[in-house]
Coordinates of N, CA, C and O in Angstrom, one line a residue:
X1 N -163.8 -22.0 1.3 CA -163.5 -22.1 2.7 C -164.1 -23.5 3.2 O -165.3 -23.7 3.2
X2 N -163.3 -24.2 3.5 CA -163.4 -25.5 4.7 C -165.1 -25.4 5.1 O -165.0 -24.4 5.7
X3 N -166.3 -25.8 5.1 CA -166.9 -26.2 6.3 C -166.7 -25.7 7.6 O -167.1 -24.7 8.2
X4 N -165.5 -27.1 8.2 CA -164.7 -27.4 9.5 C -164.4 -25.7 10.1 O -164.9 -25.2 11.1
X5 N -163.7 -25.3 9.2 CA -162.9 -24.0 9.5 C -164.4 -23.0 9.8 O -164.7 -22.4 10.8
X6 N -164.7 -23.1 9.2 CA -165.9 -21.9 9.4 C -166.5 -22.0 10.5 O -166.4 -21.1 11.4
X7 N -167.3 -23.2 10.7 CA -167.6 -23.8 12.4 C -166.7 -23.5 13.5 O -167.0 -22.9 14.6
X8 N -165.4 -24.0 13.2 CA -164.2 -23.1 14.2 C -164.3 -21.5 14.2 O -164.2 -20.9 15.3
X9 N -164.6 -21.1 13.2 CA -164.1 -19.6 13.3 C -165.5 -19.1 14.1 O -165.2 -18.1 14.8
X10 N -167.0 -19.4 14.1 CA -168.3 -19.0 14.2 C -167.9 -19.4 15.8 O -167.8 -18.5 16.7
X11 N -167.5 -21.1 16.1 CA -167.8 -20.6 17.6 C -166.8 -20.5 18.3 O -167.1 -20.5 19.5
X12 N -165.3 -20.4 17.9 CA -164.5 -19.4 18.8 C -164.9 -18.0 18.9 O -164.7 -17.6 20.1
X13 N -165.4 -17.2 18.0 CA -165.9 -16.2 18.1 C -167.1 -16.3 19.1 O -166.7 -15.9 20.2
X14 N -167.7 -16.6 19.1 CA -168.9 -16.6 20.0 C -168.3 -17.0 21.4 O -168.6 -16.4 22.4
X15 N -167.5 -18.1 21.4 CA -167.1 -18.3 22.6 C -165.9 -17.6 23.1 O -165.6 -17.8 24.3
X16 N -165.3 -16.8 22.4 CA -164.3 -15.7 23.5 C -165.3 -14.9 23.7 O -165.3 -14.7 24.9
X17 N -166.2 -14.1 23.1 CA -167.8 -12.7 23.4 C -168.2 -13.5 24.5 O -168.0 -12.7 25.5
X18 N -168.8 -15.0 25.1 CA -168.9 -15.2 26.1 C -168.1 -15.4 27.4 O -168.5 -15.3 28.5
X19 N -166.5 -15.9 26.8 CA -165.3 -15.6 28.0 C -165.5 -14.1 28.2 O -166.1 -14.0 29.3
X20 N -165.5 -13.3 27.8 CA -165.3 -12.1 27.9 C -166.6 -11.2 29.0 O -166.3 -10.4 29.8
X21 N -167.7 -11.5 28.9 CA -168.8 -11.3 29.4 C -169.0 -11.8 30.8 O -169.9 -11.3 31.5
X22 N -168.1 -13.0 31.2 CA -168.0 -14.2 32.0 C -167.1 -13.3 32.7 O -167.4 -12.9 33.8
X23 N -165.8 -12.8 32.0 CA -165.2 -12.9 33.0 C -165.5 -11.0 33.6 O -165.0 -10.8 34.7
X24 N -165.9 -10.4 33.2 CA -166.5 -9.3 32.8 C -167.4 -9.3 34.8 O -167.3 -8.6 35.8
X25 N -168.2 -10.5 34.4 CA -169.6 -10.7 35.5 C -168.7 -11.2 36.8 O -168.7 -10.5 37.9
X26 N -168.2 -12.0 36.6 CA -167.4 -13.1 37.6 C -166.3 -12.4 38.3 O -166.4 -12.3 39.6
X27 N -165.3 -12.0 37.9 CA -164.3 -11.3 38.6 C -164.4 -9.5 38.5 O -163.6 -8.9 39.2
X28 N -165.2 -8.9 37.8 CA -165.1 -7.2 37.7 C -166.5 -7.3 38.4 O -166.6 -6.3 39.2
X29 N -167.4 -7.9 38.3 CA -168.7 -7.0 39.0 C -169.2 -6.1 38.1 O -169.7 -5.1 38.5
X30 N -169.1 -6.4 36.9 CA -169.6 -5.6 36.0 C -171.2 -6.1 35.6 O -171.4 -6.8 34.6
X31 N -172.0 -5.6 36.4 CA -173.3 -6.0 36.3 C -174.0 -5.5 35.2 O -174.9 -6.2 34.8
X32 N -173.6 -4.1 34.6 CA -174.0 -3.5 33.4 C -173.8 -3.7 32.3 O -174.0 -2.9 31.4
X33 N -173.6 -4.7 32.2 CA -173.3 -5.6 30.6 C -174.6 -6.6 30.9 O -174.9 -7.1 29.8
X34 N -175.0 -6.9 31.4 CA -176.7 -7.3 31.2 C -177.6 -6.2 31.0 O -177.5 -5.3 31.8
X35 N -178.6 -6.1 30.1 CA -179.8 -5.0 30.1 C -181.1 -5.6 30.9 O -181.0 -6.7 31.5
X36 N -182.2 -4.9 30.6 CA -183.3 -5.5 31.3 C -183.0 -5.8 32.4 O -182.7 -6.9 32.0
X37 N -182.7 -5.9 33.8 CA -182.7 -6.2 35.3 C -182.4 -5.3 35.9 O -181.4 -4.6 35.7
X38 N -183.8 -4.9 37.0 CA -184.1 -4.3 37.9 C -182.9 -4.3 39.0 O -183.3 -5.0 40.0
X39 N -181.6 -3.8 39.2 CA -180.8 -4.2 40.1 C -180.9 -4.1 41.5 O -180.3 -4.6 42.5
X40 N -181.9 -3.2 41.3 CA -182.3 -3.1 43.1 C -183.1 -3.9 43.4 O -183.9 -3.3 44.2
X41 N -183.6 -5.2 43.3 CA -184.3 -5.8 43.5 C -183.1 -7.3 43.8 O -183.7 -8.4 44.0
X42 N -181.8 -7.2 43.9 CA -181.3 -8.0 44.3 C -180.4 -8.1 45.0 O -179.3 -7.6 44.9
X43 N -180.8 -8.9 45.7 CA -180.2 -8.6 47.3 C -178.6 -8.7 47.8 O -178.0 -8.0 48.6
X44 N -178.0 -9.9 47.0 CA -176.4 -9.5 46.7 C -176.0 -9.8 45.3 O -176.1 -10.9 44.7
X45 N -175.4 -8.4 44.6 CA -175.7 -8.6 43.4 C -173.8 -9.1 43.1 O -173.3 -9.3 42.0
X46 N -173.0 -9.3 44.3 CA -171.6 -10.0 43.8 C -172.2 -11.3 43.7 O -172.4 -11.6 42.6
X47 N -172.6 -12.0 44.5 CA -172.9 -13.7 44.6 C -173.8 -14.1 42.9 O -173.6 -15.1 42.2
X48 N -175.1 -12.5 42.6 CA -175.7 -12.6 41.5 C -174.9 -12.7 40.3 O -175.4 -13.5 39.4
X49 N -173.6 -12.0 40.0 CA -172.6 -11.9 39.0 C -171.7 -12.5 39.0 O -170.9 -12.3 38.0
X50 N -171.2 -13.6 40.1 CA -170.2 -14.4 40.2 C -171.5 -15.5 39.7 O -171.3 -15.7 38.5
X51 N -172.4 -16.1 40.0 CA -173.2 -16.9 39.7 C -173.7 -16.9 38.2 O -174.0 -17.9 37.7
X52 N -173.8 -15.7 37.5 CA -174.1 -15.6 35.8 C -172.7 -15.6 35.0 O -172.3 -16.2 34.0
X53 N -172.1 -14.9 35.7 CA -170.7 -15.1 35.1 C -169.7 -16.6 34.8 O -168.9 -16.9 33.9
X54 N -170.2 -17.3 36.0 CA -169.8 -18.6 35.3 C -170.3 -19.5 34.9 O -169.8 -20.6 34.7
X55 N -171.5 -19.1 34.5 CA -172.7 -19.8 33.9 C -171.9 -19.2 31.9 O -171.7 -19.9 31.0
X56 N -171.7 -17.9 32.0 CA -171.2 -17.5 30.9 C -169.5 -18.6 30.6 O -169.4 -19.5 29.8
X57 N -168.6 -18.1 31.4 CA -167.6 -18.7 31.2 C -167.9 -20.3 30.5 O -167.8 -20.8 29.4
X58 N -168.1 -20.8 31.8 CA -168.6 -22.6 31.2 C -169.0 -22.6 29.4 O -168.6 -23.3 28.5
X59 N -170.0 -21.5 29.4 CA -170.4 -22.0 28.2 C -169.7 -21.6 27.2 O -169.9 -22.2 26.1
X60 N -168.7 -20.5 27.5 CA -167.5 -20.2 26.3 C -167.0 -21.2 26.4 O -167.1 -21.9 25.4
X61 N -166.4 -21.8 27.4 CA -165.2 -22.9 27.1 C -165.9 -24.2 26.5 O -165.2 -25.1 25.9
X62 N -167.0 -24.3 26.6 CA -167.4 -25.6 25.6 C -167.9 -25.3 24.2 O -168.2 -26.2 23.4
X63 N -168.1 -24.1 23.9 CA -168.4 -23.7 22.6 C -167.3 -23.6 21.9 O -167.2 -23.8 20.7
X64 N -166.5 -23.2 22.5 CA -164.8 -23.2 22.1 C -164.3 -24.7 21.4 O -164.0 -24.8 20.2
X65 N -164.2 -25.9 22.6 CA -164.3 -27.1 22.7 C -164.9 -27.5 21.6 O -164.3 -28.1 20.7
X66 N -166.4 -27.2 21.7 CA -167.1 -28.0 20.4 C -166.6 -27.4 19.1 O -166.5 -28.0 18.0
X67 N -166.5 -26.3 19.3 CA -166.1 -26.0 17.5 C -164.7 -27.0 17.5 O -164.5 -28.0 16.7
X68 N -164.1 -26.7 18.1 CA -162.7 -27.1 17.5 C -162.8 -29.4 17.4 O -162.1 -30.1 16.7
X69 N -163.5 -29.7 18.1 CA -163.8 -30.9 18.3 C -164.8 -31.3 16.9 O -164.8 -32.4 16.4
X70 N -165.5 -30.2 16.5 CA -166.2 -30.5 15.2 C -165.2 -30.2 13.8 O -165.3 -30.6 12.7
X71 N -164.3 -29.3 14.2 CA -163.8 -29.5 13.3 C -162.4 -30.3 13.0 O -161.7 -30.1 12.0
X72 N -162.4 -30.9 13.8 CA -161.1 -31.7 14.2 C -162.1 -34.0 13.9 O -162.0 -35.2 14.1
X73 N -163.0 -33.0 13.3 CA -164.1 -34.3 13.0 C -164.5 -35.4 13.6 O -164.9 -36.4 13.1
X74 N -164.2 -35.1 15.0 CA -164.4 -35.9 16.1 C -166.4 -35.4 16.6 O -167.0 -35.9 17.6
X75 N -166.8 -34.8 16.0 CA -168.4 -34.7 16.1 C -169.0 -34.3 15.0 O -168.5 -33.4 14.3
X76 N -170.2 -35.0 14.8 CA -170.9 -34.9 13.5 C -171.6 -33.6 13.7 O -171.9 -33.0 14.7
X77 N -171.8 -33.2 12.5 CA -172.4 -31.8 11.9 C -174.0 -31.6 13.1 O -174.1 -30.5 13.5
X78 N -174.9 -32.5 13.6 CA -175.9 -32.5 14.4 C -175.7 -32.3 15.8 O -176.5 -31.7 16.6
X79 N -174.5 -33.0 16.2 CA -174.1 -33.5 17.9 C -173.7 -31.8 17.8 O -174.4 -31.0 18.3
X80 N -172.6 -31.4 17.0 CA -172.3 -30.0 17.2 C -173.3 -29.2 17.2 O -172.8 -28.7 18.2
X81 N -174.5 -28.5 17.0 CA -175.7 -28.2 16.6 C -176.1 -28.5 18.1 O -175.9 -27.7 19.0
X82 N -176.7 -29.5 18.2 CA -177.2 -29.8 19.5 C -176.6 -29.3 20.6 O -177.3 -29.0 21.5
X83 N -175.1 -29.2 20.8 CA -174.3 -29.3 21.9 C -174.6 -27.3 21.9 O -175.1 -26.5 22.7
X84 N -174.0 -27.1 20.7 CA -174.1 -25.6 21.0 C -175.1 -24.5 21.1 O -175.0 -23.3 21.6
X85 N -176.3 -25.3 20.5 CA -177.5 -24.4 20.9 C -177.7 -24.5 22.5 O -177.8 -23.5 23.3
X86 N -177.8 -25.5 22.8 CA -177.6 -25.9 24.4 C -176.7 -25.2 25.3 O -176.8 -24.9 26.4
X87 N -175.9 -25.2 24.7 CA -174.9 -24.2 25.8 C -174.8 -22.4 25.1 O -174.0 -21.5 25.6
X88 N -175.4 -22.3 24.4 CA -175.7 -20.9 24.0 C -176.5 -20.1 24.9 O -176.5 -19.0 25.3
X89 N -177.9 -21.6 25.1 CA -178.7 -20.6 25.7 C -178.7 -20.8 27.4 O -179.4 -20.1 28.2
X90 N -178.1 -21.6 27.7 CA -178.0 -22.1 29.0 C -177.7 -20.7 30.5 O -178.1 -20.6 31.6
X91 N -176.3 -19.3 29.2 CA -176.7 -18.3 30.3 C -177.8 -17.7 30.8 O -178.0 -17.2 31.9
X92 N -178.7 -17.7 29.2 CA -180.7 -17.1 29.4 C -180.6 -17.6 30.7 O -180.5 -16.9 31.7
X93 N -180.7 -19.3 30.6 CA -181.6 -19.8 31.6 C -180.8 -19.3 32.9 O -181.3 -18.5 33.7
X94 N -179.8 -19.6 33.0 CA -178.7 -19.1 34.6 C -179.9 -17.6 34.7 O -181.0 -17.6 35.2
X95 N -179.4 -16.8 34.3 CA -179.6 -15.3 34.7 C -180.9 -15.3 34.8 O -181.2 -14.4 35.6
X96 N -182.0 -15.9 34.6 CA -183.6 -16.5 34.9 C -183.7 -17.0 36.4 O -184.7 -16.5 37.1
X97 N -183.0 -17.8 36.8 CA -183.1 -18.4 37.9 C -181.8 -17.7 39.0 O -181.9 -17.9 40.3
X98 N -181.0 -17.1 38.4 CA -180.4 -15.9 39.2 C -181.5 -15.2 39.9 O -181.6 -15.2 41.2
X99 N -182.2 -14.5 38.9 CA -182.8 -13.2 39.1 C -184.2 -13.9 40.2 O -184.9 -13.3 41.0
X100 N -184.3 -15.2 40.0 CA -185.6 -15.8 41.0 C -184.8 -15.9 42.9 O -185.3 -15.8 44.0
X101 N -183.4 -16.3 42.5 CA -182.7 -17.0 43.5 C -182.3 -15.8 44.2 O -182.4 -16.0 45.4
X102 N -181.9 -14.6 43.9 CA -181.4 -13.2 44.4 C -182.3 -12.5 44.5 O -181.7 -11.4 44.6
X103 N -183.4 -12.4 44.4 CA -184.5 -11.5 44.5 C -185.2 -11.2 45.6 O -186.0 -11.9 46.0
X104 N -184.8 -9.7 46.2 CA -185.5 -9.2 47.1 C -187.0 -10.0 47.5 O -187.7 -10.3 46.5
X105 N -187.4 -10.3 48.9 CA -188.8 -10.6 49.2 C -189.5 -9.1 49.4 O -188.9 -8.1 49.7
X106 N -190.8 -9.4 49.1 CA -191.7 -8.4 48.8 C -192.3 -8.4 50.4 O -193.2 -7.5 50.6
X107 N -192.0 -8.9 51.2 CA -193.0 -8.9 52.5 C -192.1 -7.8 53.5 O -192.5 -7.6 54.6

């Protein structure tokens, strides 16, 4: 098997699980496909899942992008690496600063 082809197949896969999750958060309000968060602790949780949700989407469609751009050999074996660990983890960070930005005050 191709290299190229494999890199295509690893992050279209990954990147439709995050279309899917995205679109999941974003247009259904499906807040239950995140674990760990306290949901009563935030104060509107549509603005909270339209805001993670396209923090997901964005990053399917460029993980999508990069595979097919790496394997279309228009990015070196590193830039792809770099580009995709970075947008893998970038919904962590979204749903981090969600959960700071929507968060009930204690007073």
């Amino acid at each position: 098997m191709d290299t190229g082809f494999l890199i295509l197949l690893i992050s279209c896969l990954s990147g439709f699980i995050y279309l899917i999750i995205g679109y999941l958060l974003s247009f259904k309000q499906k807040a239950n496909v995140l674990n760990g968060i306290d949901f009563s602790k935030i104060t509107d949780l549509t603005a909270f899942c339209k805001y993670v949700g396209n923090s997901f989407l964005l990053s399917g469609v460029v993980q999508i992008l990069v595979g097919l751009l790496a394997y279309l050999a228009y990015l070196n074996l590193l830039m792809f690496v770099a580009i995709y660990v970075f947008f893998s983890t970038l919904p962590i960070v979204n749903v981090v600063r969600a959960m700071r930005k929507f968060q009930k005050s204690t007073s």
